[in-house]
PDB file of C-alpha atoms in Angstrom:
ATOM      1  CA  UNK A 244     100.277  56.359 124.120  1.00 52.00           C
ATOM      2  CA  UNK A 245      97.777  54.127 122.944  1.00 56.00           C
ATOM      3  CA  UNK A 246      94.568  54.441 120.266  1.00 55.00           C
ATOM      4  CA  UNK A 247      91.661  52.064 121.660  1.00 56.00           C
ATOM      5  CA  UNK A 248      89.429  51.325 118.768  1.00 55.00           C
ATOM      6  CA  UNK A 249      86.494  51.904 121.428  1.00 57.00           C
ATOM      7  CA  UNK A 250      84.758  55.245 121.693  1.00 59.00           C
ATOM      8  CA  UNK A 251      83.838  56.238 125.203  1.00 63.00           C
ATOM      9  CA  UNK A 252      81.415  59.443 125.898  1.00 67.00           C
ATOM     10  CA  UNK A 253      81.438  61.680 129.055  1.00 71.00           C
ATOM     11  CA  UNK A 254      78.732  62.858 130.508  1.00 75.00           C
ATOM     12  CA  UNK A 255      78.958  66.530 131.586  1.00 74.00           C
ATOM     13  CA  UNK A 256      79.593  67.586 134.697  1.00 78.00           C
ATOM     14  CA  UNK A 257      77.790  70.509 135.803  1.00 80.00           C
ATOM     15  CA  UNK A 258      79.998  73.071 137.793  1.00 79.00           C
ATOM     16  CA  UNK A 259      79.495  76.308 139.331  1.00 83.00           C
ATOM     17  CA  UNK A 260      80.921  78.970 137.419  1.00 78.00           C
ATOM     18  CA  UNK A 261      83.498  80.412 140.237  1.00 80.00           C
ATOM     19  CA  UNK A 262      84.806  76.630 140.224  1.00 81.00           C
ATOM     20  CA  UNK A 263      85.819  76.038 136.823  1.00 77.00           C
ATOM     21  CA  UNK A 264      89.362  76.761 135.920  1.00 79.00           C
ATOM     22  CA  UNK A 265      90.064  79.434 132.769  1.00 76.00           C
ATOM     23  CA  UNK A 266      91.958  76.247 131.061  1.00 74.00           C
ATOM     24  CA  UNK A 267      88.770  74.316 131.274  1.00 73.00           C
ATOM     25  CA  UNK A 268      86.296  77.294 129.687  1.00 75.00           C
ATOM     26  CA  UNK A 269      84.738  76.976 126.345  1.00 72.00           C
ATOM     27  CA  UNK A 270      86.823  79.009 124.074  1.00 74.00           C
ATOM     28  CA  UNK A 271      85.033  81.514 121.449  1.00 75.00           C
ATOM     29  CA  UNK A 272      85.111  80.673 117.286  1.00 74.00           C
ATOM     30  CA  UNK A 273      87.410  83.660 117.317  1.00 74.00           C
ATOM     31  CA  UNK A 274      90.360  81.934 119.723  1.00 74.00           C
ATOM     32  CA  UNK A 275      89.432  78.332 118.067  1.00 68.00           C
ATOM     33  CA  UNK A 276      90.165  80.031 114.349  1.00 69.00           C
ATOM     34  CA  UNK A 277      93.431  82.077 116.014  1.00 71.00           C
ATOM     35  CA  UNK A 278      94.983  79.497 118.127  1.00 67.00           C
ATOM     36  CA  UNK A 279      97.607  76.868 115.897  1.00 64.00           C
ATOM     37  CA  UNK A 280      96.059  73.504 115.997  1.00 57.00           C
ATOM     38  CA  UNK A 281      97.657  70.435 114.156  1.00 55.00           C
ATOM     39  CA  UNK A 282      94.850  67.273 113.809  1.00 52.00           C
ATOM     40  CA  UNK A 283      96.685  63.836 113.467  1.00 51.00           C
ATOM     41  CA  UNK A 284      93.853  61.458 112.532  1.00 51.00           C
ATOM     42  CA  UNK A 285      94.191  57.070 112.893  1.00 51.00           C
ATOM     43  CA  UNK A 286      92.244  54.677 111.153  1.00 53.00           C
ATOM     44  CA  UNK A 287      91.539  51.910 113.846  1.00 52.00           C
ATOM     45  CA  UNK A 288      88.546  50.168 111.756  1.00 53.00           C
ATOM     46  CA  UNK A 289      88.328  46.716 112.024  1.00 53.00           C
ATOM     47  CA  UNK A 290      90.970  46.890 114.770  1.00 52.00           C
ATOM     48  CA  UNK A 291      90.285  44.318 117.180  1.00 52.00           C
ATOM     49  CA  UNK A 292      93.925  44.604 118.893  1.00 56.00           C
ATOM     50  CA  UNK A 293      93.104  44.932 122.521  1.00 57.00           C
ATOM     51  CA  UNK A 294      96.024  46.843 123.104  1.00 58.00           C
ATOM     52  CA  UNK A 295      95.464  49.454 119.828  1.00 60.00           C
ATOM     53  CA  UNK A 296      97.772  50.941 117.917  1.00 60.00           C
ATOM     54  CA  UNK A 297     101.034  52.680 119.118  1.00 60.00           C
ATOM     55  CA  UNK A 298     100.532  56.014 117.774  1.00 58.00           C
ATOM     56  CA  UNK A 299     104.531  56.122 116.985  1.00 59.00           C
ATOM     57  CA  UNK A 300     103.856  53.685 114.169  1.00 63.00           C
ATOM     58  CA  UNK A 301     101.419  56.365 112.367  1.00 60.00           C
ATOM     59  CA  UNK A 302     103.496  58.195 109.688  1.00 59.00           C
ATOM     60  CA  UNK A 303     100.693  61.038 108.390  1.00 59.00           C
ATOM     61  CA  UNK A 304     100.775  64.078 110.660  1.00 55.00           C
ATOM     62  CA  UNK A 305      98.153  66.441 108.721  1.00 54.00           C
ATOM     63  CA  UNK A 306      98.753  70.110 109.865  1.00 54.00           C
ATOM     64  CA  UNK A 307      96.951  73.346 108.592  1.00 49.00           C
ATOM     65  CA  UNK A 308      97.084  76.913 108.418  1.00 56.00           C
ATOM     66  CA  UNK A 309      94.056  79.080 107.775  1.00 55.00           C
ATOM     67  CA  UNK A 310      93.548  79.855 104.725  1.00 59.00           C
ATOM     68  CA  UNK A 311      95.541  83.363 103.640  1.00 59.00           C
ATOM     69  CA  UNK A 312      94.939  83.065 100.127  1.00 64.00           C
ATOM     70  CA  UNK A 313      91.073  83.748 100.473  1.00 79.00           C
ATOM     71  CA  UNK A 314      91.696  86.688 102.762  1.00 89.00           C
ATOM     72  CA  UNK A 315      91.395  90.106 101.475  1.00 91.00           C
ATOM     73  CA  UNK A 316      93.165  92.713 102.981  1.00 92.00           C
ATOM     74  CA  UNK A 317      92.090  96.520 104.101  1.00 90.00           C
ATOM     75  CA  UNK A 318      95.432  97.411 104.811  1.00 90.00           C
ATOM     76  CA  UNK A 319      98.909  96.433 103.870  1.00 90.00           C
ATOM     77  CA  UNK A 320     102.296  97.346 104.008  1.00 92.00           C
ATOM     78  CA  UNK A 321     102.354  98.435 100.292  1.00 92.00           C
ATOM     79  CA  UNK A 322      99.294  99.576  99.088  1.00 93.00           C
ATOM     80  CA  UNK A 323      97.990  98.800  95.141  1.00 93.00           C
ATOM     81  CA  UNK A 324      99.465 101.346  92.746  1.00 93.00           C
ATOM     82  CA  UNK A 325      97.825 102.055  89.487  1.00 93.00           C
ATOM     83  CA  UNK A 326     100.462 102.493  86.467  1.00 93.00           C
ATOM     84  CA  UNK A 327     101.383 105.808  86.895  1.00 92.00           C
ATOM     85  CA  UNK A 328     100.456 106.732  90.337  1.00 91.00           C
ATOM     86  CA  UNK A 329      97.234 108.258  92.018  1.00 91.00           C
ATOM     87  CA  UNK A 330      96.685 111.275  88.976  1.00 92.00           C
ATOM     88  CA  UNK A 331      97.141 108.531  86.277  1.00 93.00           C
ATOM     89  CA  UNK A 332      93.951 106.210  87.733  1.00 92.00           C
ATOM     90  CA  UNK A 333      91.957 109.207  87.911  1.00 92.00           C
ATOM     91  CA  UNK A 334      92.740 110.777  84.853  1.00 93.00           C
ATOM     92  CA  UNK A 335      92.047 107.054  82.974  1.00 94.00           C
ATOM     93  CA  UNK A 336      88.726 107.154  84.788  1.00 92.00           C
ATOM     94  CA  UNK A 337      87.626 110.873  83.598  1.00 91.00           C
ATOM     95  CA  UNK A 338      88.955 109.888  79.793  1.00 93.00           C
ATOM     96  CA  UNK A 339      87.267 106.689  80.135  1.00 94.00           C
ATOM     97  CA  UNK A 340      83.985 107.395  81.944  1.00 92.00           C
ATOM     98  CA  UNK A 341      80.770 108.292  79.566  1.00 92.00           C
ATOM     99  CA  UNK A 342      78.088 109.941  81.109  1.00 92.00           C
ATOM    100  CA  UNK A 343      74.933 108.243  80.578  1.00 92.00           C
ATOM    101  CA  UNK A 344      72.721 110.505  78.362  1.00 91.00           C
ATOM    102  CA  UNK A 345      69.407 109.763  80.632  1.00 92.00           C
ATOM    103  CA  UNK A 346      71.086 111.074  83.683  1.00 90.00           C
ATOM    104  CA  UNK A 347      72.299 114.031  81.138  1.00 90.00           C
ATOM    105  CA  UNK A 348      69.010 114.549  80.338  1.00 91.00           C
ATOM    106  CA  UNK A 349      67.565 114.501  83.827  1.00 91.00           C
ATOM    107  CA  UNK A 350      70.019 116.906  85.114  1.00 92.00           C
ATOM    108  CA  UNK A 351      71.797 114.237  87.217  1.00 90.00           C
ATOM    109  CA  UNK A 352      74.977 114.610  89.095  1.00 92.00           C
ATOM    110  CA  UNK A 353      76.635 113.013  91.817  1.00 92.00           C
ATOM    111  CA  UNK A 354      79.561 110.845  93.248  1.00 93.00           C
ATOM    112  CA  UNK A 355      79.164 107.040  93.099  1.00 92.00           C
ATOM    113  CA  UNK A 356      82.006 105.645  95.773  1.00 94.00           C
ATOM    114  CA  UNK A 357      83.279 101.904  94.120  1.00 94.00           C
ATOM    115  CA  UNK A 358      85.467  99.387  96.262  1.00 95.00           C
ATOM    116  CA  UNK A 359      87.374  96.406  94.394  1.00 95.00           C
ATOM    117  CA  UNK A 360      89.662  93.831  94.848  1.00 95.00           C
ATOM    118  CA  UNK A 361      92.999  94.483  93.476  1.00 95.00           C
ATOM    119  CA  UNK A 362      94.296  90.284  93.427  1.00 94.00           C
ATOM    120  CA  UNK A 363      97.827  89.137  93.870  1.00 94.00           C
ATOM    121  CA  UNK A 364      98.564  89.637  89.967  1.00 94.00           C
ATOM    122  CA  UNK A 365      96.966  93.371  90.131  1.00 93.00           C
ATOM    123  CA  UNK A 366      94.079  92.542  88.177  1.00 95.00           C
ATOM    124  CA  UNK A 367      90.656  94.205  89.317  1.00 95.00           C
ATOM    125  CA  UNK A 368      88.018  91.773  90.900  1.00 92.00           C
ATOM    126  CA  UNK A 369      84.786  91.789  93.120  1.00 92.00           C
ATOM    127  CA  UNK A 370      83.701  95.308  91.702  1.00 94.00           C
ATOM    128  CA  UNK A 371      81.200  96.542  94.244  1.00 93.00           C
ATOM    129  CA  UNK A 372      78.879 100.186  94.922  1.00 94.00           C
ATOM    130  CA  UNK A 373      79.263 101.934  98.239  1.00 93.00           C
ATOM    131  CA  UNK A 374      77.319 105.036  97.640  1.00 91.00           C
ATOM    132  CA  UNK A 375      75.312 105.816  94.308  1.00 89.00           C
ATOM    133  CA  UNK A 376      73.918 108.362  91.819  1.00 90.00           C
ATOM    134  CA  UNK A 377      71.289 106.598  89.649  1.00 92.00           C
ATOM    135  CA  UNK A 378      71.390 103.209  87.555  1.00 91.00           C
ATOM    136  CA  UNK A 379      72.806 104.260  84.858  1.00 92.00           C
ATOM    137  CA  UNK A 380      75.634 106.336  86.863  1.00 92.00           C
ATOM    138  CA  UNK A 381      76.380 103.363  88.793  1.00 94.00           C
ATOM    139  CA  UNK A 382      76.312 100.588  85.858  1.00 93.00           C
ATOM    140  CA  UNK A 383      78.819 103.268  84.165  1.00 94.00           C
ATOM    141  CA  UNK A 384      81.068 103.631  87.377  1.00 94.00           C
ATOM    142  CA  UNK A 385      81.063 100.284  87.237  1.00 94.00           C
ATOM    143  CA  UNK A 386      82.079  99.351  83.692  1.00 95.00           C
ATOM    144  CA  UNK A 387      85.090 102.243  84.104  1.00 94.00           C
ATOM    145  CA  UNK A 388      86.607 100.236  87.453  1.00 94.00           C
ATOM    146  CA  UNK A 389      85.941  96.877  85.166  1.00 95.00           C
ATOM    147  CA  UNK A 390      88.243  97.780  82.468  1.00 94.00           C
ATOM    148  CA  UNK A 391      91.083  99.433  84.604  1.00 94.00           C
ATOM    149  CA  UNK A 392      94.210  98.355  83.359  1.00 95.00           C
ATOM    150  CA  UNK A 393      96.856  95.568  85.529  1.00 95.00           C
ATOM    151  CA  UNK A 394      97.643  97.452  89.134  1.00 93.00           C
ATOM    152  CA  UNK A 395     100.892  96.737  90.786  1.00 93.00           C
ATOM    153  CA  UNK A 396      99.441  94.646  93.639  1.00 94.00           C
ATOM    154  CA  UNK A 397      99.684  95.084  97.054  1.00 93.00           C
ATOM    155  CA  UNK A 398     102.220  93.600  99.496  1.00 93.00           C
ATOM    156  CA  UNK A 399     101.818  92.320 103.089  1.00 91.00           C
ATOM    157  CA  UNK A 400     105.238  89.975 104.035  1.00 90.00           C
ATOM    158  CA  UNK A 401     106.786  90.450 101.027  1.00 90.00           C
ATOM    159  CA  UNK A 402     104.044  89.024  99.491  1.00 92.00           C
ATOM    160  CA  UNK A 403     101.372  89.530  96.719  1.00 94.00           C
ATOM    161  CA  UNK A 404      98.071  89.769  98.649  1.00 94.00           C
ATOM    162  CA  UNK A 405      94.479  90.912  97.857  1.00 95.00           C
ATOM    163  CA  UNK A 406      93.242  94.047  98.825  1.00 94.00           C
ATOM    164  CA  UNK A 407      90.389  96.038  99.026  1.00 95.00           C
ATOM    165  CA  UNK A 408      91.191  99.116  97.196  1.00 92.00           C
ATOM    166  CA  UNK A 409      88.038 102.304  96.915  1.00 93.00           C
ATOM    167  CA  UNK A 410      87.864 104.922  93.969  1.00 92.00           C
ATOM    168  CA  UNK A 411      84.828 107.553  94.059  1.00 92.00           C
ATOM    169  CA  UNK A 412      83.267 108.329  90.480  1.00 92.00           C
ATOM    170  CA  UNK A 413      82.087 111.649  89.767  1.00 91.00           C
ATOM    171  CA  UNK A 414      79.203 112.416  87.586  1.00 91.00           C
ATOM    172  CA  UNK A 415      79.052 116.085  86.918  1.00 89.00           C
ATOM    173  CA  UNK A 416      77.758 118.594  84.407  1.00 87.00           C
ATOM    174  CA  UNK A 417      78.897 121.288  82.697  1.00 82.00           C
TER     175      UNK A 417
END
């Protein structure tokens, strides 16, 4: 094969739709980001070869993957654990967790739900509110999660991964 250093443009051909083959169909962003695709790219500037280049003399072959390190997970094969196990997290959020003397005052209870990001090295990250109580519930559901101690993190492959991990906060009275 050869690389012109000419660029040549198509017009489109209009087809009906029973005519055009399922190879030739406009695939989706979805299939595009799914399917493996490797990109080899050729400088042919200033080029004036009227033959090209043989594409056998062009070393660089740039491949890529998308990008798993930015991907948080919902599910895994090993989940997060806190030190301890399941009782230990919620115990260090009951010793930890203040109620807010306003919402004392006001008589206010609730459940705030919190999701996180438990990273590759188990620390807590992207602290966010699914359900609240008041401000000053939520800012102190919020501070607990913050200051959780190191998780073990969870595993997809073998390997560290992000995941989403969700802990509800309850605010109640006696």
């Amino acid at each position: 094969q050869r690389i012109k250093s000419s660029i040549k443009f198509t017009a489109p051909k209009i087809t009906k739709d029973e005519e055009v083959s399922e190879d030739d169909e406009m695939k989706t962003q979805k299939e595009l980001g799914e399917s493996k695709l490797s990109i080899s790219i050729a400088d042919v500037k200033g080029n004036d070869d009227v033959h090209g280049k043989d594409i056998a003399d062009i070393k660089e072959v740039i491949t890529s993957k998308p990008d798993e390190e930015s991907k948080i997970y919902d599910f895994v094969e090993q989940q997060p654990t806190f030190p301890g196990g399941e009782e230990a997290l919620l115990k260090y959020i009951t010793d930890h967790l203040k109620y807010p003397s306003v919402s004392a005052e006001n008589g206010t209870q609730g459940r705030c739900v919190v999701r996180f990001v438990v990273t590759e090295t188990g620390e807590i990250g992207d602290v966010q509110l699914l359900s609240h109580v008041d401000t000053y519930c939520d800012r102190e559901a919020i501070r607990v999660i913050k200051s959780l101690p190191k998780f073990s993190p969870g595993r997809q492959q073998g390997k560290p991964v992000k995941v989403w991990f969700q802990v509800p906060v309850i605010f109640e009275l006696m």
